[in-house]
PDB file of C-alpha atoms in Angstrom:
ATOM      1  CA  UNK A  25     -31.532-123.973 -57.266  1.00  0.00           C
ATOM      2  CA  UNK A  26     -30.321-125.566 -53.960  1.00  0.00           C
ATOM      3  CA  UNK A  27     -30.529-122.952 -50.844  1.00  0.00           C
ATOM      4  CA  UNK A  28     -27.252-121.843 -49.658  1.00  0.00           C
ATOM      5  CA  UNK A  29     -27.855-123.097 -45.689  1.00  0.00           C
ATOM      6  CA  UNK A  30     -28.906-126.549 -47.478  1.00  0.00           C
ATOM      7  CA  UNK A  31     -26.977-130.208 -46.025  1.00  0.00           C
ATOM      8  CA  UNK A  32     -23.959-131.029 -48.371  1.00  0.00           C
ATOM      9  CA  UNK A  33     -25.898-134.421 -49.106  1.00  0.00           C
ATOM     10  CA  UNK A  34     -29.169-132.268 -50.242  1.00  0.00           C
ATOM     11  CA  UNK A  35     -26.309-129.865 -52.625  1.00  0.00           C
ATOM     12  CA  UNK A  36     -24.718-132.470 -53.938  1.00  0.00           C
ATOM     13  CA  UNK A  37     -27.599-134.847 -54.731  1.00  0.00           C
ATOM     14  CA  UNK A  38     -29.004-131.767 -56.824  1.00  0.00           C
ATOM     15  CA  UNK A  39     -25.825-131.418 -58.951  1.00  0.00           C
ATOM     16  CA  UNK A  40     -25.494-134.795 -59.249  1.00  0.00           C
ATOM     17  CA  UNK A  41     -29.013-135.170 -60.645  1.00  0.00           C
ATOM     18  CA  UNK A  42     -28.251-132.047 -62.950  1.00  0.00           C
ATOM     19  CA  UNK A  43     -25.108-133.405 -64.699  1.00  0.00           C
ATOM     20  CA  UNK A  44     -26.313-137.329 -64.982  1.00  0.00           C
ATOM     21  CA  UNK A  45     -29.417-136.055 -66.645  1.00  0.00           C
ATOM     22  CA  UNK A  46     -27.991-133.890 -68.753  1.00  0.00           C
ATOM     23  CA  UNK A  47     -28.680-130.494 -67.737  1.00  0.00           C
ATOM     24  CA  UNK A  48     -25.811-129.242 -66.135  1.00  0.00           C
ATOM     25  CA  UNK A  49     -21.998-129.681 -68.067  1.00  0.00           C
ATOM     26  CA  UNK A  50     -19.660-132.797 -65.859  1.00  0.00           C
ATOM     27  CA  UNK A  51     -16.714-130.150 -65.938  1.00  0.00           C
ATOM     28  CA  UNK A  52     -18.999-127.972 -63.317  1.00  0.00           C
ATOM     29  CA  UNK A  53     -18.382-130.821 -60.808  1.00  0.00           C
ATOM     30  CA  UNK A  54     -14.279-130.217 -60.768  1.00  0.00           C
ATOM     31  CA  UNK A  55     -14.279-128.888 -57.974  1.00  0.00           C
ATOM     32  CA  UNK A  56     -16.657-131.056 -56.368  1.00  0.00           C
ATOM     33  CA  UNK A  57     -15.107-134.149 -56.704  1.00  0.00           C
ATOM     34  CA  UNK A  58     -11.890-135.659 -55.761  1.00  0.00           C
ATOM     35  CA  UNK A  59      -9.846-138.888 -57.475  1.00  0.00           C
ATOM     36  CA  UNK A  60     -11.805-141.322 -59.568  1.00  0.00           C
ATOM     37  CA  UNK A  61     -14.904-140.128 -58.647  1.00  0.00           C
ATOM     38  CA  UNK A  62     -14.886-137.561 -61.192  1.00  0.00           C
ATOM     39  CA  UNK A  63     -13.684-140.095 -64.227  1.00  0.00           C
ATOM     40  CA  UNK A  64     -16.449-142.191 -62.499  1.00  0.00           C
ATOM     41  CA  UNK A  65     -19.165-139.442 -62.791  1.00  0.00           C
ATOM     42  CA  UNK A  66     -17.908-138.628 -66.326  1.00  0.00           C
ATOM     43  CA  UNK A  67     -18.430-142.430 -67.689  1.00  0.00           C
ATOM     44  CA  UNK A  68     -22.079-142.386 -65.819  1.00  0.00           C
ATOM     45  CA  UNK A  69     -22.987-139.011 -67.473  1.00  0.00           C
ATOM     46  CA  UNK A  70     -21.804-140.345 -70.697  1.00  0.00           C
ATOM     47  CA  UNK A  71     -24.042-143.116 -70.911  1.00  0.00           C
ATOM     48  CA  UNK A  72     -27.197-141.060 -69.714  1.00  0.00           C
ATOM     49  CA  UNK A  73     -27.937-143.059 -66.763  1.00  0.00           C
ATOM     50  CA  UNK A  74     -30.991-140.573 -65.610  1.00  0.00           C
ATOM     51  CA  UNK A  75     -31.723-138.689 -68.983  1.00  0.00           C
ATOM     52  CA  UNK A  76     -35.229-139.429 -70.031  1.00  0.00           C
ATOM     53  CA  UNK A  77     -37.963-138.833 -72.908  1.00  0.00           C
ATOM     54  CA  UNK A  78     -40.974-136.471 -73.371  1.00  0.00           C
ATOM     55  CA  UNK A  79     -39.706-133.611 -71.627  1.00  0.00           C
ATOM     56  CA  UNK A  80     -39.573-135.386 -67.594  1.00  0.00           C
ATOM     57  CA  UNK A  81     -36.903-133.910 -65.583  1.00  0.00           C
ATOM     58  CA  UNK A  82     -35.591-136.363 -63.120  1.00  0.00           C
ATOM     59  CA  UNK A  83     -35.991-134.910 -59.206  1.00  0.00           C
ATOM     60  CA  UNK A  84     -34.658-136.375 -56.322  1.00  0.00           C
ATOM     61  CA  UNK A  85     -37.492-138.270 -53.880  1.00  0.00           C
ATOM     62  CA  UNK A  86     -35.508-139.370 -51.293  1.00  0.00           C
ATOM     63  CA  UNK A  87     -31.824-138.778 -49.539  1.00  0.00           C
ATOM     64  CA  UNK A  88     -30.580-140.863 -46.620  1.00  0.00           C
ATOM     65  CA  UNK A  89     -27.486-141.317 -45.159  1.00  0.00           C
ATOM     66  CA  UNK A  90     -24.820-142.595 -42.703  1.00  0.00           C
ATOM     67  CA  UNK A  91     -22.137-141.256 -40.935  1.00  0.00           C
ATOM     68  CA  UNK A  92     -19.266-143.475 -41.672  1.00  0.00           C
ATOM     69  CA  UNK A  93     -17.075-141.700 -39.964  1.00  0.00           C
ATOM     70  CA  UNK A  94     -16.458-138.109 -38.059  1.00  0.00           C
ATOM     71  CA  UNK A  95     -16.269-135.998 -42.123  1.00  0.00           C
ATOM     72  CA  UNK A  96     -17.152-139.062 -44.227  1.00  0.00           C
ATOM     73  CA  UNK A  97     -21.004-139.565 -45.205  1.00  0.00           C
ATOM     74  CA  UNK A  98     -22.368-142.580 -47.158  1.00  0.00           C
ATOM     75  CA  UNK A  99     -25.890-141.261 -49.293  1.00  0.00           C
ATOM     76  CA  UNK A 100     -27.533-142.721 -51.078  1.00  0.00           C
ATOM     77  CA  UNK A 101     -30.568-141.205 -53.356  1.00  0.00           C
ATOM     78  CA  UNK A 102     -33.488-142.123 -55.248  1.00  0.00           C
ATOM     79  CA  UNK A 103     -34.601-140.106 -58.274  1.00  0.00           C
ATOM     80  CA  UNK A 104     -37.637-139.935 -60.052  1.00  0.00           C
ATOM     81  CA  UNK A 105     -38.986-139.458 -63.322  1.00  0.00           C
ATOM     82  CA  UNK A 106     -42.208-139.994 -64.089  1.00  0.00           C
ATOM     83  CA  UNK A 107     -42.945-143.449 -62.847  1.00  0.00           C
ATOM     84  CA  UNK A 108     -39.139-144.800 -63.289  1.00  0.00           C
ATOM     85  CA  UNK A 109     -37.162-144.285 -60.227  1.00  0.00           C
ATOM     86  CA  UNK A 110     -33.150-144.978 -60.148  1.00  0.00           C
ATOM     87  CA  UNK A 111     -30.926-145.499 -57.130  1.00  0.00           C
ATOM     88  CA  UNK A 112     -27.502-142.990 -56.655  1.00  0.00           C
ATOM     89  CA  UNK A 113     -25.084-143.574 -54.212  1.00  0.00           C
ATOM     90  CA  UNK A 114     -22.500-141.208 -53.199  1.00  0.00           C
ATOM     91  CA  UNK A 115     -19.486-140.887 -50.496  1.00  0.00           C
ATOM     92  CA  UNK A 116     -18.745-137.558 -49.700  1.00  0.00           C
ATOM     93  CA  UNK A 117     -15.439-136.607 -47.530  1.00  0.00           C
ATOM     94  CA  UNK A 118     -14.796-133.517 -45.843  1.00  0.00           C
ATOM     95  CA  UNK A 119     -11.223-131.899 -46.252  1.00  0.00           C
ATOM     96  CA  UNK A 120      -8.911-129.805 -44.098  1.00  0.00           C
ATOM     97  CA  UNK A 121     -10.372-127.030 -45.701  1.00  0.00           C
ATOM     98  CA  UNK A 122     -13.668-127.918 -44.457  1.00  0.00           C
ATOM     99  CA  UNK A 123     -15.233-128.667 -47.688  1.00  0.00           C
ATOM    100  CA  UNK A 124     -17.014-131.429 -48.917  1.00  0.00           C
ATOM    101  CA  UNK A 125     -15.942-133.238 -51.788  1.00  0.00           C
ATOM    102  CA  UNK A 126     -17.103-136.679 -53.878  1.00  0.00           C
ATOM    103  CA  UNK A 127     -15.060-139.383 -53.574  1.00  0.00           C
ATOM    104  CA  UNK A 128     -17.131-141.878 -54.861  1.00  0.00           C
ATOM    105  CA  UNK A 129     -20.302-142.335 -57.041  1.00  0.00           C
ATOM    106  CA  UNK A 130     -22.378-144.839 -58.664  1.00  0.00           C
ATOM    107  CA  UNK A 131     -25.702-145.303 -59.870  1.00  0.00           C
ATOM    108  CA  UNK A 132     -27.643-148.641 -59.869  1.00  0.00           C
ATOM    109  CA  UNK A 133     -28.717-150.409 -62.615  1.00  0.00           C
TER     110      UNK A 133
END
């Protein structure tokens, strides 16, 4: 569970991680996302990008990111499991109602 006073990069790095690996449902990032980013994040958690074997739980090992402009952040994440680690990247946008939302989202290869 991500602390409430948590950065939106560190909250939404978490739920990403949950849904891509298969542990949290894609509809319970609706209201996270905005545009193609959710279609985007549904066709990633469809093909399992970070679901793994033997009982590993991916966990995120690192979060960085730039401030592209005043309310838009470019992150980017790596994720481990076990010794396999995956690359996320992630634009989030803040809106007039001063919360953040996905815009964008891939995952490398």
């Amino acid at each position: 569970m991500v602390p409430p006073s948590a950065r939106p990069t560190d909250v939404f790095a978490e739920r990403l991680v949950g849904v891509l690996s298969g542990q949290m449902p894609v509809h319970s990032m609706l209201r996270h996302t905005v545009g193609r980013a959710y279609d985007d994040l549904a066709r990633l958690a469809e093909r399992g990008v970070l679901r793994t074997r033997g009982g590993v739980r991916p966990v995120v090992r690192d979060i960085g990111y730039y401030v592209a402009r005043a309310g838009a952040l470019e992150v980017f994440v790596r994720v481990g499991a076990g010794d396999r680690v995956r690359a996320l990247a992630f634009r989030l946008e803040r809106g007039d109602d001063r919360r953040w939302r996905c815009v964008a989202v891939e995952a490398g290869p």
